[in-house]
Amino acid sequence: MTGPLPAPGLSALLHGSTPPGVYDLPPTEAPARVLALAADADWRAAPLRLDGVTDKAAFLDRCAADLDFPDWFGHNWDALADCLMDLSWWREGSKVRGCLLIAVDWDAFRKAAPEDAGTAQAIFGEAVDYWADSESPLTVLLA
């Protein structure tokens, strides 16, 4: 699912009554607060800080750094998909109710590199669909 985060919002997402998806974070929600709520709900969460990112190479570099991708990450679209559909590198050591990625400053990246943002969003959607029926689904919030 993609688009605005459906009512009743973040709480329903974190507690399983809203299905996982790629959603726009409501402007009334601060990414830092969302990260705290996710941690309280036993979700693994991470911000992807896209400030100043204007192209594919910078986007993939930021993914590697902010999401702490494994050494085998190949800095291309296929490798991004592989990392997001593996997640063993992110789930190590603990069982979580879900995984949440918050792409902060998404609109600025989308405006600077619309084609790259479209590709990234499609990969996010494929990864969300891949994990949708698992015990620990993935959701991506675009902020």
PDB file of N, CA and C in Angstrom, residues 4-14 23-38 100 102-105 141-143:
ATOM      1  N   PRO A   4      -1.071   8.326   1.608  1.00  0.00           N
ATOM      2  CA  PRO A   4      -1.138   8.872   2.968  1.00  0.00           C
ATOM      3  C   PRO A   4      -1.334   7.762   4.000  1.00  0.00           C
ATOM      4  N   LEU A   5      -0.780   7.948   5.175  1.00  0.00           N
ATOM      5  CA  LEU A   5      -0.980   6.995   6.265  1.00  0.00           C
ATOM      6  C   LEU A   5      -2.451   7.028   6.665  1.00  0.00           C
ATOM      7  N   PRO A   6      -3.154   5.904   6.532  1.00  0.00           N
ATOM      8  CA  PRO A   6      -4.591   5.915   6.808  1.00  0.00           C
ATOM      9  C   PRO A   6      -4.898   6.157   8.288  1.00  0.00           C
ATOM     10  N   ALA A   7      -6.066   6.712   8.533  1.00  0.00           N
ATOM     11  CA  ALA A   7      -6.553   6.857   9.909  1.00  0.00           C
ATOM     12  C   ALA A   7      -6.764   5.458  10.462  1.00  0.00           C
ATOM     13  N   PRO A   8      -6.505   5.212  11.703  1.00  0.00           N
ATOM     14  CA  PRO A   8      -6.213   6.172  12.757  1.00  0.00           C
ATOM     15  C   PRO A   8      -4.745   6.517  12.907  1.00  0.00           C
ATOM     16  N   GLY A   9      -3.909   6.184  11.947  1.00  0.00           N
ATOM     17  CA  GLY A   9      -2.548   6.681  11.946  1.00  0.00           C
ATOM     18  C   GLY A   9      -1.493   5.745  12.465  1.00  0.00           C
ATOM     19  N   LEU A  10      -0.471   6.369  13.035  1.00  0.00           N
ATOM     20  CA  LEU A  10       0.744   5.661  13.432  1.00  0.00           C
ATOM     21  C   LEU A  10       0.490   4.562  14.451  1.00  0.00           C
ATOM     22  N   SER A  11      -0.327   4.825  15.439  1.00  0.00           N
ATOM     23  CA  SER A  11      -0.602   3.834  16.473  1.00  0.00           C
ATOM     24  C   SER A  11      -1.152   2.547  15.865  1.00  0.00           C
ATOM     25  N   ALA A  12      -2.086   2.676  14.932  1.00  0.00           N
ATOM     26  CA  ALA A  12      -2.674   1.498  14.287  1.00  0.00           C
ATOM     27  C   ALA A  12      -1.628   0.745  13.471  1.00  0.00           C
ATOM     28  N   LEU A  13      -0.738   1.473  12.819  1.00  0.00           N
ATOM     29  CA  LEU A  13       0.327   0.835  12.051  1.00  0.00           C
ATOM     30  C   LEU A  13       1.229   0.014  12.967  1.00  0.00           C
ATOM     31  N   LEU A  14       1.662   0.610  14.064  1.00  0.00           N
ATOM     32  CA  LEU A  14       2.599  -0.056  14.973  1.00  0.00           C
ATOM     33  C   LEU A  14       1.970  -1.220  15.727  1.00  0.00           C
ATOM     34  N   TYR A  23       4.124   4.787   3.116  1.00  0.00           N
ATOM     35  CA  TYR A  23       3.161   5.839   3.437  1.00  0.00           C
ATOM     36  C   TYR A  23       3.850   7.184   3.575  1.00  0.00           C
ATOM     37  N   ASP A  24       3.089   8.226   3.290  1.00  0.00           N
ATOM     38  CA  ASP A  24       3.538   9.588   3.582  1.00  0.00           C
ATOM     39  C   ASP A  24       3.329   9.827   5.070  1.00  0.00           C
ATOM     40  N   LEU A  25       4.364  10.263   5.747  1.00  0.00           N
ATOM     41  CA  LEU A  25       4.239  10.593   7.162  1.00  0.00           C
ATOM     42  C   LEU A  25       3.448  11.890   7.276  1.00  0.00           C
ATOM     43  N   PRO A  26       2.390  11.908   8.089  1.00  0.00           N
ATOM     44  CA  PRO A  26       1.632  13.146   8.238  1.00  0.00           C
ATOM     45  C   PRO A  26       2.540  14.273   8.722  1.00  0.00           C
ATOM     46  N   PRO A  27       2.351  15.488   8.208  1.00  0.00           N
ATOM     47  CA  PRO A  27       3.212  16.609   8.604  1.00  0.00           C
ATOM     48  C   PRO A  27       3.134  16.937  10.089  1.00  0.00           C
ATOM     49  N   THR A  28       2.104  16.444  10.768  1.00  0.00           N
ATOM     50  CA  THR A  28       1.977  16.689  12.207  1.00  0.00           C
ATOM     51  C   THR A  28       2.844  15.756  13.037  1.00  0.00           C
ATOM     52  N   GLU A  29       3.430  14.748  12.408  1.00  0.00           N
ATOM     53  CA  GLU A  29       4.274  13.783  13.122  1.00  0.00           C
ATOM     54  C   GLU A  29       5.750  14.106  12.883  1.00  0.00           C
ATOM     55  N   ALA A  30       6.516  14.235  13.940  1.00  0.00           N
ATOM     56  CA  ALA A  30       7.955  14.468  13.843  1.00  0.00           C
ATOM     57  C   ALA A  30       8.674  13.120  13.749  1.00  0.00           C
ATOM     58  N   PRO A  31       9.629  12.986  12.823  1.00  0.00           N
ATOM     59  CA  PRO A  31      10.347  11.713  12.704  1.00  0.00           C
ATOM     60  C   PRO A  31      10.948  11.218  14.027  1.00  0.00           C
ATOM     61  N   ALA A  32      11.473  12.109  14.851  1.00  0.00           N
ATOM     62  CA  ALA A  32      12.062  11.681  16.130  1.00  0.00           C
ATOM     63  C   ALA A  32      11.000  11.050  17.033  1.00  0.00           C
ATOM     64  N   ARG A  33       9.818  11.621  17.039  1.00  0.00           N
ATOM     65  CA  ARG A  33       8.726  11.061  17.848  1.00  0.00           C
ATOM     66  C   ARG A  33       8.321   9.694  17.304  1.00  0.00           C
ATOM     67  N   VAL A  34       8.250   9.567  15.995  1.00  0.00           N
ATOM     68  CA  VAL A  34       7.882   8.293  15.374  1.00  0.00           C
ATOM     69  C   VAL A  34       8.905   7.217  15.733  1.00  0.00           C
ATOM     70  N   LEU A  35      10.173   7.564  15.696  1.00  0.00           N
ATOM     71  CA  LEU A  35      11.214   6.600  16.067  1.00  0.00           C
ATOM     72  C   LEU A  35      11.049   6.142  17.511  1.00  0.00           C
ATOM     73  N   ALA A  36      10.728   7.070  18.401  1.00  0.00           N
ATOM     74  CA  ALA A  36      10.521   6.723  19.813  1.00  0.00           C
ATOM     75  C   ALA A  36       9.292   5.829  19.987  1.00  0.00           C
ATOM     76  N   LEU A  37       8.201   6.162  19.310  1.00  0.00           N
ATOM     77  CA  LEU A  37       6.989   5.334  19.401  1.00  0.00           C
ATOM     78  C   LEU A  37       7.238   3.938  18.843  1.00  0.00           C
ATOM     79  N   ALA A  38       7.988   3.856  17.758  1.00  0.00           N
ATOM     80  CA  ALA A  38       8.308   2.557  17.175  1.00  0.00           C
ATOM     81  C   ALA A  38       9.126   1.714  18.153  1.00  0.00           C
ATOM     82  N   LEU A 100      10.845  -0.423  10.571  1.00  0.00           N
ATOM     83  CA  LEU A 100      10.344   0.856  10.078  1.00  0.00           C
ATOM     84  C   LEU A 100      11.500   1.701   9.590  1.00  0.00           C
ATOM     85  N   ILE A 102      12.258   5.452   8.026  1.00  0.00           N
ATOM     86  CA  ILE A 102      11.693   6.783   7.808  1.00  0.00           C
ATOM     87  C   ILE A 102      12.634   7.565   6.909  1.00  0.00           C
ATOM     88  N   ALA A 103      12.182   7.845   5.693  1.00  0.00           N
ATOM     89  CA  ALA A 103      12.968   8.614   4.732  1.00  0.00           C
ATOM     90  C   ALA A 103      12.699  10.102   4.970  1.00  0.00           C
ATOM     91  N   VAL A 104      13.589  10.733   5.718  1.00  0.00           N
ATOM     92  CA  VAL A 104      13.438  12.137   6.112  1.00  0.00           C
ATOM     93  C   VAL A 104      13.937  13.037   4.980  1.00  0.00           C
ATOM     94  N   ASP A 105      13.217  14.101   4.709  1.00  0.00           N
ATOM     95  CA  ASP A 105      13.494  15.033   3.600  1.00  0.00           C
ATOM     96  C   ASP A 105      13.259  14.363   2.242  1.00  0.00           C
ATOM     97  N   LEU A 141       8.109   5.024   5.792  1.00  0.00           N
ATOM     98  CA  LEU A 141       7.419   6.306   5.906  1.00  0.00           C
ATOM     99  C   LEU A 141       8.228   7.368   5.189  1.00  0.00           C
ATOM    100  N   LEU A 142       7.602   8.097   4.294  1.00  0.00           N
ATOM    101  CA  LEU A 142       8.242   9.175   3.551  1.00  0.00           C
ATOM    102  C   LEU A 142       7.917  10.481   4.245  1.00  0.00           C
ATOM    103  N   ALA A 143       8.948  11.123   4.773  1.00  0.00           N
ATOM    104  CA  ALA A 143       8.738  12.350   5.565  1.00  0.00           C
ATOM    105  C   ALA A 143       9.337  13.550   4.882  1.00  0.00           C
TER     106      ALA A 143
END
